[in-house]
PDB file of C-alpha atoms in Angstrom:
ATOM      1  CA  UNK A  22      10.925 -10.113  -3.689  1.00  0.00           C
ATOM      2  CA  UNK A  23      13.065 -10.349  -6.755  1.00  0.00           C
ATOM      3  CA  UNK A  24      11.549  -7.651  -8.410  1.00  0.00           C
ATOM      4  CA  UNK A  25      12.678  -5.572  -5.755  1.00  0.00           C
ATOM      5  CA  UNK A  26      15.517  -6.493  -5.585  1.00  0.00           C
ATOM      6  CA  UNK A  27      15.797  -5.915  -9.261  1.00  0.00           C
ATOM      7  CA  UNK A  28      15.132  -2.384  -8.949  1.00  0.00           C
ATOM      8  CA  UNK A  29      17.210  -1.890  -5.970  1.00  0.00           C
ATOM      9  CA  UNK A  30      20.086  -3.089  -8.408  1.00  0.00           C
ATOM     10  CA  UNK A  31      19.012  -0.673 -10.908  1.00  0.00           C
ATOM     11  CA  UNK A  32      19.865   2.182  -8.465  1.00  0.00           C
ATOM     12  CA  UNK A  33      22.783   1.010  -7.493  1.00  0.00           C
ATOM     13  CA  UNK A  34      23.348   0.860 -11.149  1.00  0.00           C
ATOM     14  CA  UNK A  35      22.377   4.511 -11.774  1.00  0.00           C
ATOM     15  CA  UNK A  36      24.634   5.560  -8.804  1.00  0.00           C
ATOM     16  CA  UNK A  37      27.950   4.324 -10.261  1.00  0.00           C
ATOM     17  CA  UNK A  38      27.156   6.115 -13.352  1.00  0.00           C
ATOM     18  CA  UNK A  39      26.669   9.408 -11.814  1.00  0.00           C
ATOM     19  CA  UNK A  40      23.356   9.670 -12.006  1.00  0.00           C
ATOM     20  CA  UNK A  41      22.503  12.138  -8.786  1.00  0.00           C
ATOM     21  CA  UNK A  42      20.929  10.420  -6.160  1.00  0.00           C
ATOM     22  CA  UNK A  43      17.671  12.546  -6.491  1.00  0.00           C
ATOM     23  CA  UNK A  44      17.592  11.413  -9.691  1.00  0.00           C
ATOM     24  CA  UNK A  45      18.099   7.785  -8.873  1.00  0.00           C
ATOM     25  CA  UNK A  46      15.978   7.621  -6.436  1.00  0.00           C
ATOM     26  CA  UNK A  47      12.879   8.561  -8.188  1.00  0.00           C
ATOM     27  CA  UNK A  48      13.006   6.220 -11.248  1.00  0.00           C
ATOM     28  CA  UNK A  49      13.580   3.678  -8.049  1.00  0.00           C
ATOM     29  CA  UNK A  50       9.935   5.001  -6.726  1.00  0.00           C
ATOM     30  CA  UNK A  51       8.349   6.271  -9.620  1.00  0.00           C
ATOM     31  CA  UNK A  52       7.380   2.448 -11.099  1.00  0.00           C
ATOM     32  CA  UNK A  53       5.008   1.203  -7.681  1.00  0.00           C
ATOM     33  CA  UNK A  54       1.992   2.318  -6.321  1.00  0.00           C
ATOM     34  CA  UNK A  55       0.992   1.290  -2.393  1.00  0.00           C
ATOM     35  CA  UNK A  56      -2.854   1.337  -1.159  1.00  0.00           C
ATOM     36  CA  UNK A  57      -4.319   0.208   1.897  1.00  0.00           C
ATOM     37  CA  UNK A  58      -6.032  -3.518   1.598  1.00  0.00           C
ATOM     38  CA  UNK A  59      -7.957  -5.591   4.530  1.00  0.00           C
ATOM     39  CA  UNK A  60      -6.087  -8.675   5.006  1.00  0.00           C
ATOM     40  CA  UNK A  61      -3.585 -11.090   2.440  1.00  0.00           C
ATOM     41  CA  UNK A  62      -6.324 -12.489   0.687  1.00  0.00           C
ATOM     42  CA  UNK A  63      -7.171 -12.926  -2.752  1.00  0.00           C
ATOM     43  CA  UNK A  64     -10.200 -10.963  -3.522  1.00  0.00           C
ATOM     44  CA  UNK A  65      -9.157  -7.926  -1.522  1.00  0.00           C
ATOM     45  CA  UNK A  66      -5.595  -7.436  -3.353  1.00  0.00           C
ATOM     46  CA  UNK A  67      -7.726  -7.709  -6.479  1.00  0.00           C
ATOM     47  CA  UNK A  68      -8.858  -4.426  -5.493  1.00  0.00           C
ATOM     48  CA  UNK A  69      -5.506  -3.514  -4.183  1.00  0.00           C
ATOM     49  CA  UNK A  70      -3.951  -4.007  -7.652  1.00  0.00           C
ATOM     50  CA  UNK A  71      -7.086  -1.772  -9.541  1.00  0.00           C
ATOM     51  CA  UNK A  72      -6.355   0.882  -6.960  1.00  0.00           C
ATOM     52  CA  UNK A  73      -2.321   0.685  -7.586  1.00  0.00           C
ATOM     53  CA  UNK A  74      -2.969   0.457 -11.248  1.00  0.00           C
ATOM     54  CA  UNK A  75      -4.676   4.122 -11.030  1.00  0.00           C
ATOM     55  CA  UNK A  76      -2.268   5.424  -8.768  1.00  0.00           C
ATOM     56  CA  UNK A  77       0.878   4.465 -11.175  1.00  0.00           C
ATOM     57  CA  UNK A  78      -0.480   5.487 -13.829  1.00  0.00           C
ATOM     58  CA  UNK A  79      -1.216   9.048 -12.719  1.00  0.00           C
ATOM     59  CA  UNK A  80       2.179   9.261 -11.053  1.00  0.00           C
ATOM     60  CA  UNK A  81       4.806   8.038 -14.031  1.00  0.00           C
ATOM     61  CA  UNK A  82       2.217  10.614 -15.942  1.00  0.00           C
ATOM     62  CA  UNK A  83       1.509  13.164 -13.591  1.00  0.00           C
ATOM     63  CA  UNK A  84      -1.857  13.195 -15.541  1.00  0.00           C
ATOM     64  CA  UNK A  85      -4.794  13.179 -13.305  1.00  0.00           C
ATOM     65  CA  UNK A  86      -7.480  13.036 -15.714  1.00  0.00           C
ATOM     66  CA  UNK A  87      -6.686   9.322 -16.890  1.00  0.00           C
ATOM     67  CA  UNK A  88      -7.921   7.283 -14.161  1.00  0.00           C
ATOM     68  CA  UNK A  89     -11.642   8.625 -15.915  1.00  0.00           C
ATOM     69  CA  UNK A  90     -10.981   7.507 -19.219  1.00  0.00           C
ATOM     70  CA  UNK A  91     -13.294   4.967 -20.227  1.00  0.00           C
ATOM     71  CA  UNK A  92     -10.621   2.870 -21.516  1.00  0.00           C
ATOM     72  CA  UNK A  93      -9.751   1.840 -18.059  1.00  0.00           C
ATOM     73  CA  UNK A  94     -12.219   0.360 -17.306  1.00  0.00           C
ATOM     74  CA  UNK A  95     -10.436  -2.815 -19.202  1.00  0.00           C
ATOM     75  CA  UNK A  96      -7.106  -2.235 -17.988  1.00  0.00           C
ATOM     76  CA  UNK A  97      -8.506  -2.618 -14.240  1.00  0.00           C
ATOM     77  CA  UNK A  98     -10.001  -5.614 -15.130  1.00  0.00           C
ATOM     78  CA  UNK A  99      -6.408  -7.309 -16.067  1.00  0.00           C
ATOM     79  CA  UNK A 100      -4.756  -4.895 -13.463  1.00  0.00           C
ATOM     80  CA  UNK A 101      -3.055  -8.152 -11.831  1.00  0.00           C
ATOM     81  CA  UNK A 102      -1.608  -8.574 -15.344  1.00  0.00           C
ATOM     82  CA  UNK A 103       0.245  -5.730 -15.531  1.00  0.00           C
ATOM     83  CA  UNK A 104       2.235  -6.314 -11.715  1.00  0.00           C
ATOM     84  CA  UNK A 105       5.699  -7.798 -11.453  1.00  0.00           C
ATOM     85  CA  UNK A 106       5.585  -8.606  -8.264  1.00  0.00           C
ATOM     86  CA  UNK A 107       4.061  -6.888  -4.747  1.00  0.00           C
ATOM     87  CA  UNK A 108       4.622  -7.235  -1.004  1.00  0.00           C
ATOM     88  CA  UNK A 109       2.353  -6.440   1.830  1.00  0.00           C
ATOM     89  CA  UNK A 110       3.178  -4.675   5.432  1.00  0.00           C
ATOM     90  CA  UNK A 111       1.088  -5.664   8.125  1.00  0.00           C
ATOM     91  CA  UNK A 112      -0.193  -1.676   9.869  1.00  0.00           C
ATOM     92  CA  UNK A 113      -0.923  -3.262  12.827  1.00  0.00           C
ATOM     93  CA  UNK A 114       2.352  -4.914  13.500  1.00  0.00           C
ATOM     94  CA  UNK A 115       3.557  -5.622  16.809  1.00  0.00           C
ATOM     95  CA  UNK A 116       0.000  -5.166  17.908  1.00  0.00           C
ATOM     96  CA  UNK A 117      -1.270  -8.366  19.113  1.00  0.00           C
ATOM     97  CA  UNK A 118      -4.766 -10.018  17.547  1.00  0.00           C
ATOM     98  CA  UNK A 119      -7.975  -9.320  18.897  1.00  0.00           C
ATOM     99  CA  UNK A 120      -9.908 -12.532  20.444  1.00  0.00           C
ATOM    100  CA  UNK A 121     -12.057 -12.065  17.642  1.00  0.00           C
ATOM    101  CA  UNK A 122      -9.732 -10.771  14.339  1.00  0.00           C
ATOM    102  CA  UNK A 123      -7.743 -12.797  12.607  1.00  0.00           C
ATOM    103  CA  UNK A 124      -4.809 -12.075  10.204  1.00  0.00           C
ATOM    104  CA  UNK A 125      -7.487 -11.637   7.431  1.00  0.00           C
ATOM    105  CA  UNK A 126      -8.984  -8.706   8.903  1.00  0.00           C
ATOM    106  CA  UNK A 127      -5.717  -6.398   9.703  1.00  0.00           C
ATOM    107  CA  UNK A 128      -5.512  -4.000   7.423  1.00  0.00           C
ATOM    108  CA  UNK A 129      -2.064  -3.983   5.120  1.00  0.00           C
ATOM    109  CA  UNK A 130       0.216  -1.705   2.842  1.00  0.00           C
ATOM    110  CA  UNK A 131      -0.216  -3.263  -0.211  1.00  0.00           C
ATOM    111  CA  UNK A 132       3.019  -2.507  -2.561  1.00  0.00           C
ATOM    112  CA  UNK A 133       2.743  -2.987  -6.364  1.00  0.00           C
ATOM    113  CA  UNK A 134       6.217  -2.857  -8.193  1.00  0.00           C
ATOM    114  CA  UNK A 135       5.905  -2.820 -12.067  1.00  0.00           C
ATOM    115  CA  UNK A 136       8.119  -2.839 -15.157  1.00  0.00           C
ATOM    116  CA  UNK A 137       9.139   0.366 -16.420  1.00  0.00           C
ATOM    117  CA  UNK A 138       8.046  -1.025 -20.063  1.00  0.00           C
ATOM    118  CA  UNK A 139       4.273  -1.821 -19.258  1.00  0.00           C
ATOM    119  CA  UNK A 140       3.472   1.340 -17.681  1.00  0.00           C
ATOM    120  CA  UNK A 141       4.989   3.067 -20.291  1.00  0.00           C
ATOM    121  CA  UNK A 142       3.145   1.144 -22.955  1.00  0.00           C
ATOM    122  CA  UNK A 143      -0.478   1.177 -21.375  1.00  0.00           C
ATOM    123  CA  UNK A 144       0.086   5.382 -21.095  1.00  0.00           C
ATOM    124  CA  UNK A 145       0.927   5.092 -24.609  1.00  0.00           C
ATOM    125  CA  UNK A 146      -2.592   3.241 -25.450  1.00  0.00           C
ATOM    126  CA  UNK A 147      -3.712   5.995 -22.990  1.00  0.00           C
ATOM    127  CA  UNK A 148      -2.201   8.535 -24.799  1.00  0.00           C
ATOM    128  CA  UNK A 149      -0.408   9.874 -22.189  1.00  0.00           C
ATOM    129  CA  UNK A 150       3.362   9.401 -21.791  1.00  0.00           C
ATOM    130  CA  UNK A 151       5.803   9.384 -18.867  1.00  0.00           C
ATOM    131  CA  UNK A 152       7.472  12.196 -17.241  1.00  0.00           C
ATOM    132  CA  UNK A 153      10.553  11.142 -16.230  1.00  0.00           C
ATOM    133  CA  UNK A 154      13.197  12.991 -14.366  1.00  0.00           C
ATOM    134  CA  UNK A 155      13.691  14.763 -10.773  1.00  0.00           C
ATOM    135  CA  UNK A 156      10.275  16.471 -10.033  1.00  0.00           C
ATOM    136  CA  UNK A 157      11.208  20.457  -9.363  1.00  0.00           C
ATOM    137  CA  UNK A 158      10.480  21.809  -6.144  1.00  0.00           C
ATOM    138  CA  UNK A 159       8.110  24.158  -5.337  1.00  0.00           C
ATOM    139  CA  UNK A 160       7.849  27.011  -3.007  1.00  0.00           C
ATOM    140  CA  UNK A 161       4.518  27.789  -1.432  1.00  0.00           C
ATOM    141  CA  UNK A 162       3.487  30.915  -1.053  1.00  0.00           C
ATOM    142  CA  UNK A 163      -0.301  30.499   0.852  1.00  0.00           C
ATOM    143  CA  UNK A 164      -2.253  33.003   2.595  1.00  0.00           C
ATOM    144  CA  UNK A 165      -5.010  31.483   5.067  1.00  0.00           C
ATOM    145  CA  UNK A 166      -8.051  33.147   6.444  1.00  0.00           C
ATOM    146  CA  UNK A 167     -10.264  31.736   9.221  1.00  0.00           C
ATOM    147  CA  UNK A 168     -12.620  34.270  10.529  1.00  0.00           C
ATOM    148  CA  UNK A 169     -10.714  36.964  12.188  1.00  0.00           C
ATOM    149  CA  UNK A 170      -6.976  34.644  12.306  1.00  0.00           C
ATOM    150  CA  UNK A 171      -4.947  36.191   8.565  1.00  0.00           C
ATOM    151  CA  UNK A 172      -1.511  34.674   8.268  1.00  0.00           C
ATOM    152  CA  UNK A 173       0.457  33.749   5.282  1.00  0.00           C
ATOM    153  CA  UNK A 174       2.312  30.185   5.531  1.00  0.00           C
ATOM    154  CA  UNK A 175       5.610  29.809   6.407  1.00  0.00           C
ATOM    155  CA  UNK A 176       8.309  27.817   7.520  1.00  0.00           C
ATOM    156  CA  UNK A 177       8.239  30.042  10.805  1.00  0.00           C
ATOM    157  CA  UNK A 178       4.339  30.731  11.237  1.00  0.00           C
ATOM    158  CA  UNK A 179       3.481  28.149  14.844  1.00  0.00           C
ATOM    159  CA  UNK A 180       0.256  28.296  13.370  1.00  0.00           C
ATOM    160  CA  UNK A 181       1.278  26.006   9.795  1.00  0.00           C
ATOM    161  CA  UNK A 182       2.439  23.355  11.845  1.00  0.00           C
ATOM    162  CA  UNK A 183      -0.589  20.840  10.700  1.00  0.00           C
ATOM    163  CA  UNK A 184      -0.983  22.194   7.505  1.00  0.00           C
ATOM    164  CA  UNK A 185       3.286  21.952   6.106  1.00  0.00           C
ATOM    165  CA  UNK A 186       2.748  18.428   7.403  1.00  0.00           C
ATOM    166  CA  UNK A 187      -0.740  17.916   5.303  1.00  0.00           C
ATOM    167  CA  UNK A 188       1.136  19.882   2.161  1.00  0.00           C
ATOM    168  CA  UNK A 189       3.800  17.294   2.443  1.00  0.00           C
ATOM    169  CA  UNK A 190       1.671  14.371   2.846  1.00  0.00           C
ATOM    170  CA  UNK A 191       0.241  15.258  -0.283  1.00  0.00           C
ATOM    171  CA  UNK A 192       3.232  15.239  -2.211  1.00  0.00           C
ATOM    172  CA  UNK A 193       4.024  11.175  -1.605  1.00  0.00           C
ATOM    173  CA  UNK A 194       1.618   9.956  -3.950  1.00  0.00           C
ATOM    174  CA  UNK A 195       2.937  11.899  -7.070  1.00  0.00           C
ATOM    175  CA  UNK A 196       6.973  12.686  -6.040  1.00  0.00           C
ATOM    176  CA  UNK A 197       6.427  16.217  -5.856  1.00  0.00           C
ATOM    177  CA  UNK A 198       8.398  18.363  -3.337  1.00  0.00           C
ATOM    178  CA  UNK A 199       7.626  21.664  -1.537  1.00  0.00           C
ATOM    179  CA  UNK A 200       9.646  23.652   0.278  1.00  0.00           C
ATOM    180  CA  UNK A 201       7.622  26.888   2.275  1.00  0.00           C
ATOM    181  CA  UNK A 202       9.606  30.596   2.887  1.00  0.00           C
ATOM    182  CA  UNK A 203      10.515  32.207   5.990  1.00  0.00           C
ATOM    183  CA  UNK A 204       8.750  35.159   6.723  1.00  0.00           C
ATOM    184  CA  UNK A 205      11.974  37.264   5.975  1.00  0.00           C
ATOM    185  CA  UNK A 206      11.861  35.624   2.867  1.00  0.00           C
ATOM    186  CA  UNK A 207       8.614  37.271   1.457  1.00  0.00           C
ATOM    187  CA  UNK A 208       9.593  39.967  -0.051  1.00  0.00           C
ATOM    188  CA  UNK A 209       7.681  42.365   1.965  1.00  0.00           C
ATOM    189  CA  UNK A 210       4.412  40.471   1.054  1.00  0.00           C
ATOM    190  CA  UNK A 211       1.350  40.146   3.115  1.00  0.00           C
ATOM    191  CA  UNK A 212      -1.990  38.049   3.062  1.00  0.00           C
ATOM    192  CA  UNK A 213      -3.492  40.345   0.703  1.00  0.00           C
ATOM    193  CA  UNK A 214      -0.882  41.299  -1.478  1.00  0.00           C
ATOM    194  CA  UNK A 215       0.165  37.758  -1.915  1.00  0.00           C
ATOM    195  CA  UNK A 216      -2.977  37.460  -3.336  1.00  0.00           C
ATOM    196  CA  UNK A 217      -2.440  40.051  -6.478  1.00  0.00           C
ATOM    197  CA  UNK A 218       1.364  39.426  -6.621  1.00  0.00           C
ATOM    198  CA  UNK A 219       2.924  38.281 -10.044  1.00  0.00           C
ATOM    199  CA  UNK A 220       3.737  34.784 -10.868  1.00  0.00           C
ATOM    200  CA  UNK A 221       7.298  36.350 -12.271  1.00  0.00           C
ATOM    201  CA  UNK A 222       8.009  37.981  -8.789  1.00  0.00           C
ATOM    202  CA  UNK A 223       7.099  34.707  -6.973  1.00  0.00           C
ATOM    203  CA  UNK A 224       8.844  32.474  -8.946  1.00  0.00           C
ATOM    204  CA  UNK A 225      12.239  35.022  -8.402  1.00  0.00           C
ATOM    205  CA  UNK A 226      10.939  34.287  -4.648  1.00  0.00           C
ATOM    206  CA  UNK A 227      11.034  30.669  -5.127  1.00  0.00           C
ATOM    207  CA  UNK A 228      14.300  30.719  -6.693  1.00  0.00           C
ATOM    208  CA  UNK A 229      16.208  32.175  -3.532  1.00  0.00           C
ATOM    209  CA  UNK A 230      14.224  29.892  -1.485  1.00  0.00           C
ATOM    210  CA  UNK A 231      16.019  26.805  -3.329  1.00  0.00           C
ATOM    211  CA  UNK A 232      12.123  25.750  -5.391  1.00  0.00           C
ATOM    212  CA  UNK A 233      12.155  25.831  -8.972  1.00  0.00           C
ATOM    213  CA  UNK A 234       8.876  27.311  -9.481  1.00  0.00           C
ATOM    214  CA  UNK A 235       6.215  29.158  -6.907  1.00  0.00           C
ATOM    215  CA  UNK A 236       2.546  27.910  -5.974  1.00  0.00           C
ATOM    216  CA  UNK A 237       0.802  30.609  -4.919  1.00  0.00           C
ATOM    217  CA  UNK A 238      -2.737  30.393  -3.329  1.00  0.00           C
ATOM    218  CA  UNK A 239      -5.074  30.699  -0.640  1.00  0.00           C
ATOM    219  CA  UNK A 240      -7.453  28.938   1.335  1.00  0.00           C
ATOM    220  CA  UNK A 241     -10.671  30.744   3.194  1.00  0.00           C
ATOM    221  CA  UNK A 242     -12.739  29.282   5.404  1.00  0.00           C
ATOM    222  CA  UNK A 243     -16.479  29.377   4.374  1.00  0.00           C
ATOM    223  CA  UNK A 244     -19.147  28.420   6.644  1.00  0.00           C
ATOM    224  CA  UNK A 245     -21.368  28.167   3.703  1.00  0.00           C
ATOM    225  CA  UNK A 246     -19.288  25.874   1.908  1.00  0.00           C
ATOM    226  CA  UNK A 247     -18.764  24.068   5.149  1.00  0.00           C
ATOM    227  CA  UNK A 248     -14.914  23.798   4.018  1.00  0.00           C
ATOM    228  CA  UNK A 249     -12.562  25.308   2.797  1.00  0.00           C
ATOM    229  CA  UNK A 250     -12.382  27.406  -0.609  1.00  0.00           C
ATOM    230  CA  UNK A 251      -9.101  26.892  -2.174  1.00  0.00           C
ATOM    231  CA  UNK A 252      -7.509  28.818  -4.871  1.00  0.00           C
ATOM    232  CA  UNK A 253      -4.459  28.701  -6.601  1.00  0.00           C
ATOM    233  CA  UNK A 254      -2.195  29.845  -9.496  1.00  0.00           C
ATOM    234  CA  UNK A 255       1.407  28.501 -10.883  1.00  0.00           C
ATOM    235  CA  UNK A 256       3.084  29.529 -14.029  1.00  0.00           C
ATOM    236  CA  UNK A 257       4.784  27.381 -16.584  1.00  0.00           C
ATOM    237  CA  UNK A 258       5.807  28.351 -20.275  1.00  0.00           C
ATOM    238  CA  UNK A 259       4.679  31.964 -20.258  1.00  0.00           C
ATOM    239  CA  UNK A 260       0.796  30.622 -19.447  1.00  0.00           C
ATOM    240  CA  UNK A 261      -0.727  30.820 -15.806  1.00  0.00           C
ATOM    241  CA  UNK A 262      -3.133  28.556 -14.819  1.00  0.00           C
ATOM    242  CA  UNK A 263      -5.861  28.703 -11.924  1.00  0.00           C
ATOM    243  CA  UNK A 264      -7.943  26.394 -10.196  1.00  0.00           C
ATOM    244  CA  UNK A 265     -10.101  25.783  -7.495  1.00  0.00           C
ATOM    245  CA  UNK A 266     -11.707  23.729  -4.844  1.00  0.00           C
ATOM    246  CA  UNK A 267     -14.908  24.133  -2.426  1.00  0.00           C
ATOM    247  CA  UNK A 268     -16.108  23.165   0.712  1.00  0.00           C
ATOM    248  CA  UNK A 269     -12.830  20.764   1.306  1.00  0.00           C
ATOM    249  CA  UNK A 270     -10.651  19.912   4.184  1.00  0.00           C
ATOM    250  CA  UNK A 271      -7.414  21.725   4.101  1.00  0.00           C
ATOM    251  CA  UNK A 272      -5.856  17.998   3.489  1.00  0.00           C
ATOM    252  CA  UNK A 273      -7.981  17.988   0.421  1.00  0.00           C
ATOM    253  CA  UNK A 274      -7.380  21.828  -0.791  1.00  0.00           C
ATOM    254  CA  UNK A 275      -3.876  20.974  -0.438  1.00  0.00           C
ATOM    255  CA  UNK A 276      -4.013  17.299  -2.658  1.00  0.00           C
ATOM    256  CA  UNK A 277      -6.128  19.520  -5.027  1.00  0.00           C
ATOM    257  CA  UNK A 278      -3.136  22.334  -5.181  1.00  0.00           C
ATOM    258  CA  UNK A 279      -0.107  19.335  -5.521  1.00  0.00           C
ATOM    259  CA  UNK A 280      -2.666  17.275  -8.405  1.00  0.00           C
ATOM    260  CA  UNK A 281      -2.704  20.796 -10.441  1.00  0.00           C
ATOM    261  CA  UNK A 282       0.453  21.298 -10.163  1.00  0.00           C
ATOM    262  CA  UNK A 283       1.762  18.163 -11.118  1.00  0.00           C
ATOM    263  CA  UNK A 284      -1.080  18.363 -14.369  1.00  0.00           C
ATOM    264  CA  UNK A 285       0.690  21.768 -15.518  1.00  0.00           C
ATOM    265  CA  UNK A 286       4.566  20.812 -14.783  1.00  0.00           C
ATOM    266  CA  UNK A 287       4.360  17.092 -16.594  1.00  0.00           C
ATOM    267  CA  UNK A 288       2.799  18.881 -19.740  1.00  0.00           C
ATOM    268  CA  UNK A 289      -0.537  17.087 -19.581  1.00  0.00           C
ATOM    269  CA  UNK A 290      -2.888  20.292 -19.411  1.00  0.00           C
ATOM    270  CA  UNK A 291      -4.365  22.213 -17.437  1.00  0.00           C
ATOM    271  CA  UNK A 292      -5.952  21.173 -13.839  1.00  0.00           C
TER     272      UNK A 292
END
C-alpha cells in the first residue's frame, strides 16, 4: 500500500536524524488501528473501520473515555472518511477452505493506517489531544491471591507464566510497556506489604528495574464475584490514583490496570 509505504519512509526518515529507534518506531505504530473482520467484503470492513476509528483514537490519546462521547456517534458514521489506506491478513492462512466456506467467511486482520493530521484534528473536535512520544515503562508490582495459593508476580514466579503473557498482551493496543521484578528485586516486600507500600518506594523500585514509573496492585479471586477483583494504584505529579474492577478475567483485570494507566500518564484524567 502506498500509505505504508509512506510511513515506512517516514521512519527511515526519523532514523537518519537521530531520532532513537523507540522513538521512531512508535510514531510508525501509533497512527493505525487493526480489528478482527469476517471476510474482504464491503459491509463487514464498514464495521472494521468504526472499530479502528475507536481504537486510534484512544491510542494517539491514551484517553479511554472518548469512544463514549456522544459526538462519535457521527465520526463512526464517516469512519471510512477518515482512512488513508488499509490492508487485510487472512488468520487462517495456509489453512485450506472448508467444502463449505469460502474466502468471505475467513476471518481477517483488518489494518487501518491514517494521517497523522486527521487524527489529530478529530481529537481536537474531541477535545482531547495527542500524546506523542516513547510511552514509559512500567514495572509491576502485583500480589495475587487464589484461595490458599499467595504469591507476588515476578519475572521468576513459574506460577506468572500466563498472566506476564496476558499483562503484555494488553499493552499492544495502547503502546504501553511493562517490565515485572525479580523476586530479589523487591525490596524485601511480600503479598501483604506490597499492598500498603508507598508509591515513592515503588517507583525507586521501578527505577532499578529499568520502568519509569511502578503499577502496583492486586488481584483476588472472589467466588462471589465469580472473577476476579482487581485493584490498583500508580502515581503521577504528586497525585495517586486508584481504581478497580470486579468479577473479571485476569485478561480483563489486567486491560483494566494498562487502560488506567495509560488515562493517568497521557494527562487525560483519572481512570
Amino acid at each position: 500500500m502506498a500509505g505504508f509505504s509512506r510511513f515506512v519512509a517516514g521512519l527511515a526518515g526519523l532514523l537518519c536524524l537521530g531520532v532513537p529507534p523507540a522513538v521512531a518506531a512508535v510514531g510508525l505504530e501509533l497512527y493505525q488501528a487493526q480489528t478482527i473482520v469476517t471476510g474482504t467484503g464491503e459491509p463487514n470492513r464498514e464495521i472494521g473501520f468504526k472499530d479502528c476509528l475507536d481504537k486510534v483514537l484512544v491510542k494517539v490519546s491514551g484517553d479511554q473515555r472518548l469512544t463514549q462521547k456522544p459526538e462519535m456517534l457521527a465520526l463512526r458514521d464517516k469512519a471510512a472518511d477518515f482512512v488513508q489506506s488499509f490492508r487485510y491478513r487472512d488468520r487462517l492462512e495456509g489453512i485450506p477452505i472448508h467444502d463449505e466456506q469460502g474466502t468471505h467467511d475467513r476471518p481477517h486482520d483488518l489494518t487501518c493506517l491514517y494521517k497523522p493530521a486527521v487524527v489529530d484534528k478529530l481529537l481536537a473536535q474531541l477535545g482531547s489531544k495527542p500524546w506523542h512520544g516513547e510511552r514509559p515503562t512500567i514495572a509491576v508490582f502485583m500480589a495475587v491471591e487464589q484461595g490458599a495459593r499467595h504469591f507476588v508476580l515476578t519475572q521468576d514466579e513459574d506460577r506468572g507464566d500466563t498472566m506476564r503473557e496476558s499483562f503484555a498482551n494488553a499493552t499492544g493496543p495502547l503502546l504501553m510497556r511493562v517490565t515485572f521484578p525479580r523476586a530479589g528485586q523487591l525490596g524485601g516486600l511480600d503479598e501483604k506489604a506490597l499492598s500498603g507500600a508507598d508509591m515513592a518506594r515503588l517507583d525507586k523500585l521501578a527505577k532499578k528495574v529499568g520502568a519509569a514509573r511502578a503499577l502496583a496492585g492486586s488481584i483476588v479471586w472472589s467466588d462471589k464475584d465469580l472473577g476476579w477483583i482487581a485493584d490498583w494504584r500508580l502515581a503521577d505529579r504528586g497525585r495517586t490514583y486508584r481504581w478497580q474492577a470486579r468479577g473479571v478475567s485476569f485478561d480483563e483485570a489486567f486491560r483494566v490496570a494498562i487502560k488506567g494507566a495509560a488515562q493517568i500518564l497521557s494527562g487525560s484524567g483519572r481512570p
